[in-house]
Short mmCIF file of C-alpha atoms in Angstrom, two decimals:
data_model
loop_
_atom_site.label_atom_id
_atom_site.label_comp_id
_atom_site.label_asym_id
_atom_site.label_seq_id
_atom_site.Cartn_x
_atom_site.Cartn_y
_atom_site.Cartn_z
CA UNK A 1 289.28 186.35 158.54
CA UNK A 2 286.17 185.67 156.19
CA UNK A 3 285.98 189.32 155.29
CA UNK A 4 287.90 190.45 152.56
CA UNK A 5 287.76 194.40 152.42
CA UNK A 6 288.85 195.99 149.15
CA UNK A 7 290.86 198.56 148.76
CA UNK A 8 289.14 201.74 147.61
CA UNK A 9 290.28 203.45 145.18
CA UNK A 10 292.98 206.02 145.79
CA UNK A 11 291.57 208.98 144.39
CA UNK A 12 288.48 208.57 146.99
CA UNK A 13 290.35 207.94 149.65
CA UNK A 14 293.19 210.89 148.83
CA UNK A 15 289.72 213.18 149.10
CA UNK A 16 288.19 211.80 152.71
CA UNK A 17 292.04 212.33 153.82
CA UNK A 18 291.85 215.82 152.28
CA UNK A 19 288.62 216.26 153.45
CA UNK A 20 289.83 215.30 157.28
CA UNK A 21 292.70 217.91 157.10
CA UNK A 22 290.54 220.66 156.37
CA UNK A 23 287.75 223.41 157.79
CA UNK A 24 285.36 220.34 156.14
CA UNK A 25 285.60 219.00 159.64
CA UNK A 26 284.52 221.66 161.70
CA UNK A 27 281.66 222.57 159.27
CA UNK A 28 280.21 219.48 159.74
CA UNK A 29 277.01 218.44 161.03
CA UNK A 30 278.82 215.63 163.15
CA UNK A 31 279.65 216.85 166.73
CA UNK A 32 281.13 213.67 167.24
CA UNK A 33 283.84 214.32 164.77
CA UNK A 34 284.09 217.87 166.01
CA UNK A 35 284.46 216.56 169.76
CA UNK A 36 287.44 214.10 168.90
CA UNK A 37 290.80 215.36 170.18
CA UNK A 38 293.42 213.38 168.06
CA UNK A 39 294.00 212.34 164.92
CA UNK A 40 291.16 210.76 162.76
CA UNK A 41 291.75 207.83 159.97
CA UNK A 42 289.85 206.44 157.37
CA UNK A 43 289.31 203.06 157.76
CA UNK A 44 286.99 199.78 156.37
CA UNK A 45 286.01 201.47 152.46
CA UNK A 46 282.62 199.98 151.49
CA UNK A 47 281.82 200.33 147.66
CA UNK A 48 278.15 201.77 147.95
CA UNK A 49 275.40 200.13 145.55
CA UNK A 50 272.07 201.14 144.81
CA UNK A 51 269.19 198.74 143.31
CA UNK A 52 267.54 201.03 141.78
CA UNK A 53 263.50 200.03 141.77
CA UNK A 54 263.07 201.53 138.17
CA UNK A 55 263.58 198.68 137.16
CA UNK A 56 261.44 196.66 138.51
CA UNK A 57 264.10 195.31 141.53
CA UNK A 58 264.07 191.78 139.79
CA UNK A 59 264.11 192.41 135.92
CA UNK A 60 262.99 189.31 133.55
CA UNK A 61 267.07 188.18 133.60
CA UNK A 62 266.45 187.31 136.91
CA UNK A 63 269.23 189.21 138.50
CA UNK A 64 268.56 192.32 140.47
CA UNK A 65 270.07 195.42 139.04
CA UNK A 66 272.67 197.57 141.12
CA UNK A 67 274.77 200.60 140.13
CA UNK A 68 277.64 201.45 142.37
CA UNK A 69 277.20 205.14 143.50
CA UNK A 70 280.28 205.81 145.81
CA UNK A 71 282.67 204.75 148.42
CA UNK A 72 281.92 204.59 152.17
CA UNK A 73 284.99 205.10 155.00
CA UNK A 74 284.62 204.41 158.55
CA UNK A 75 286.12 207.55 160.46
CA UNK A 76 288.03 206.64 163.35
CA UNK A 77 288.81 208.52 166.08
CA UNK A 78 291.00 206.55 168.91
CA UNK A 79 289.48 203.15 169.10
CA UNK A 80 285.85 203.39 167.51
CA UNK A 81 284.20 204.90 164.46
CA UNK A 82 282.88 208.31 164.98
CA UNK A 83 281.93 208.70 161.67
CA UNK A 84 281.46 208.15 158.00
CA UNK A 85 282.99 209.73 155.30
CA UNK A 86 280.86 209.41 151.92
CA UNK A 87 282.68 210.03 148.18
CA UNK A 88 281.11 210.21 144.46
CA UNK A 89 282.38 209.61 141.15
CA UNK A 90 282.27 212.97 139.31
CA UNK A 91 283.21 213.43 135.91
CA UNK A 92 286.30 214.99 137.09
CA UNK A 93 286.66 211.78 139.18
CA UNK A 94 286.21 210.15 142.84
CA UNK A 95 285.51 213.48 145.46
CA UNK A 96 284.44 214.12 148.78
CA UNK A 97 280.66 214.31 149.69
CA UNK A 98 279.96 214.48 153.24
CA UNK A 99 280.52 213.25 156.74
CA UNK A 100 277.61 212.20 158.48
CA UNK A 101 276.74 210.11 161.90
CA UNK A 102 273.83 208.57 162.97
CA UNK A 103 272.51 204.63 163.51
CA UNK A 104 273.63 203.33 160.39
CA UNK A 105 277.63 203.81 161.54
CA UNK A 106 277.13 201.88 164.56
CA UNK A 107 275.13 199.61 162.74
CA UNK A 108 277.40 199.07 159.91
CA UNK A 109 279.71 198.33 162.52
CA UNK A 110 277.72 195.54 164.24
CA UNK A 111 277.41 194.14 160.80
CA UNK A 112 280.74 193.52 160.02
CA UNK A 113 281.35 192.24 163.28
CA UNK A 114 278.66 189.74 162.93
CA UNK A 115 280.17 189.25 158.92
CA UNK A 116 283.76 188.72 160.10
CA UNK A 117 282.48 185.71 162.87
CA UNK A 118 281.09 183.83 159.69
CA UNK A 119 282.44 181.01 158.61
CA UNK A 120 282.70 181.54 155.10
CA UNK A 121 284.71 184.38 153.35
CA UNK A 122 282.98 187.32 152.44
CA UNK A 123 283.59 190.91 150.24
CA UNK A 124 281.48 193.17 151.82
CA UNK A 125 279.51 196.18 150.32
CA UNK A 126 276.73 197.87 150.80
CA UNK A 127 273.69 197.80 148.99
CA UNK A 128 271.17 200.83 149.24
CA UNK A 129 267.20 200.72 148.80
CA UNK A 130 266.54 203.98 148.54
CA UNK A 131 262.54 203.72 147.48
CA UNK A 132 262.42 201.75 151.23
CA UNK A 133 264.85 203.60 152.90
CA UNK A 134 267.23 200.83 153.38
CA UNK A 135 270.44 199.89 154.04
CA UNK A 136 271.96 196.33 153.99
CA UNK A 137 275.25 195.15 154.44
CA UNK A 138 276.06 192.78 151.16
CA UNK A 139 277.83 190.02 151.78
CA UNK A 140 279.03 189.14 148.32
CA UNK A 141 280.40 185.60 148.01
CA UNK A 142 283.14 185.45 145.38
CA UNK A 143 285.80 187.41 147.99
CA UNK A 144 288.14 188.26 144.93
CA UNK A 145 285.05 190.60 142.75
CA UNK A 146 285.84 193.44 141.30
CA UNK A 147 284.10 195.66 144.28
CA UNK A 148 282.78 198.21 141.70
CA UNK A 149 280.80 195.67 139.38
CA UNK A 150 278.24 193.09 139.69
CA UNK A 151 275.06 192.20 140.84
CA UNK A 152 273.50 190.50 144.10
CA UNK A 153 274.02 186.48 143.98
CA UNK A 154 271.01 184.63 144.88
CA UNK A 155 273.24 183.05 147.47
CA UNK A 156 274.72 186.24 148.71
CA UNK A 157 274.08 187.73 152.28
CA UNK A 158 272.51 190.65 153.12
CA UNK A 159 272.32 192.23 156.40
CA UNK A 160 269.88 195.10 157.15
CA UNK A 161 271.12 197.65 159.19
CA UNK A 162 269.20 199.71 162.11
CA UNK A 163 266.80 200.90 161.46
CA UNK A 164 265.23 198.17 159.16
CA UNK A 165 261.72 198.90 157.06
CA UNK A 166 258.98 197.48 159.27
CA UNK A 167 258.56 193.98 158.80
CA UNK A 168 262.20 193.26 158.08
CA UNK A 169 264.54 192.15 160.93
CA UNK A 170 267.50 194.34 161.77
CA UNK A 171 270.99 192.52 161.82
CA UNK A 172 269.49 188.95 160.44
CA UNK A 173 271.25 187.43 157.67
CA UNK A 174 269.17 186.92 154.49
CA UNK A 175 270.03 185.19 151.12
CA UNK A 176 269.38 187.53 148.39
CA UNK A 177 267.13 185.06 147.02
CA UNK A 178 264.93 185.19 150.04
CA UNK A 179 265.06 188.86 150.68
CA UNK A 180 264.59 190.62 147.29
CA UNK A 181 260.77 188.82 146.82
CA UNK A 182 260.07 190.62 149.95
CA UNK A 183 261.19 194.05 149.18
CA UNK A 184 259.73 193.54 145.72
CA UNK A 185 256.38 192.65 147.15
CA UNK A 186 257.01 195.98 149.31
CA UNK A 187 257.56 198.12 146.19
CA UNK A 188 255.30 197.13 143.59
CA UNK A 189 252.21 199.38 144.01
CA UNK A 190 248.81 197.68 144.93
CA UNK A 191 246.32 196.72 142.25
CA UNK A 192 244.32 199.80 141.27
CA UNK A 193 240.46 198.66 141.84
CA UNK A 194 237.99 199.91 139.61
CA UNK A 195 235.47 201.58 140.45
CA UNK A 196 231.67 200.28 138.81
CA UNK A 197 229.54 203.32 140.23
#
């Protein structure tokens, strides 16, 4: 199996499992977790990145800039995802955020699917553009990674999930190296003209 899945750390997932026994559930603004007779699991935690465009997406090291901002667990509910379960680090430690549904979990979904089929091995992540509204799958290459550290690889894979910024193609692997010129292009500001009037 090419994808190597990390385990999340316990205190995250001891708060989605919290989070699943409770009135959390019900509250939620997911009727497809409401609607699911049965028991629900946690399954496939994704660390959550962010490349943060502050800083310029490709500063003058050369390698992009990420911070990790949370955990990511596929809820399962008989045999397919009916959800996502988000957690943050707090300074009391890793807690519950939300639930949430939408394209992006079917889409994450797809992605690993299309990960797993690769032929090389894989950690995957995911790696948030929030300035484009984007989401990629990151296909880090060195398997073993700490999943809460590091930065894109030129060589690494990313995968944008539905729905991709205009331009970009949905579910097509990119190299970092080829894909971050493009989103840099996309958020660097236009040239302010001058006006000689």
């Amino acid at each position: 199996m090419p994808l190597h899945v990390s385990p999340a750390p316990a205190p995250a997932l001891r708060s989605v499992l919290a989070a699943l026994g409770s009135p959390a559930v019900r509250e939620a603004h997911t009727p497809a977790l409401r609607s699911v007779q049965g028991p629900l699991s946690p399954e496939l935690p994704l660390p959550v990145h962010v490349l943060d465009v502050r800083d310029h997406v490709v500063p003058p090291a050369g390698a992009p800039r990420t911070r990790l901002a949370g955990w990511r667990f596929l809820i399962r509910g008989g045999d397919r995802p009916v959800a996502a379960a988000d957690t943050i680090l707090t300074p009391d430690g890793w807690a519950f955020s939300h639930f949430f549904e939408g394209p992006y979990l079917a889409s994450t979904e797809r992605a690993l699917r299309q990960a797993d089929a690769m032929a090389t091995r894989h950690q995957p992540r995911l790696l948030s553009v929030p300035d484009l509204y984007m989401l990629t799958l990151w296909l880090h290459g060195d398997a073993e990674a700490d999943p809460a550290t590091g930065a894109p690889a030129p060589t690494d894979l990313l995968i944008p999930l539905a729905p991709a910024p205009p331009g970009i193609a949905s579910h097509l692997p990119y190299r970092v190296a080829e894909l971050l010129p493009v989103l840099t292009l996309r958020l660097v500001p236009p040239p302010v003209l001058e006006s000689t009037a």
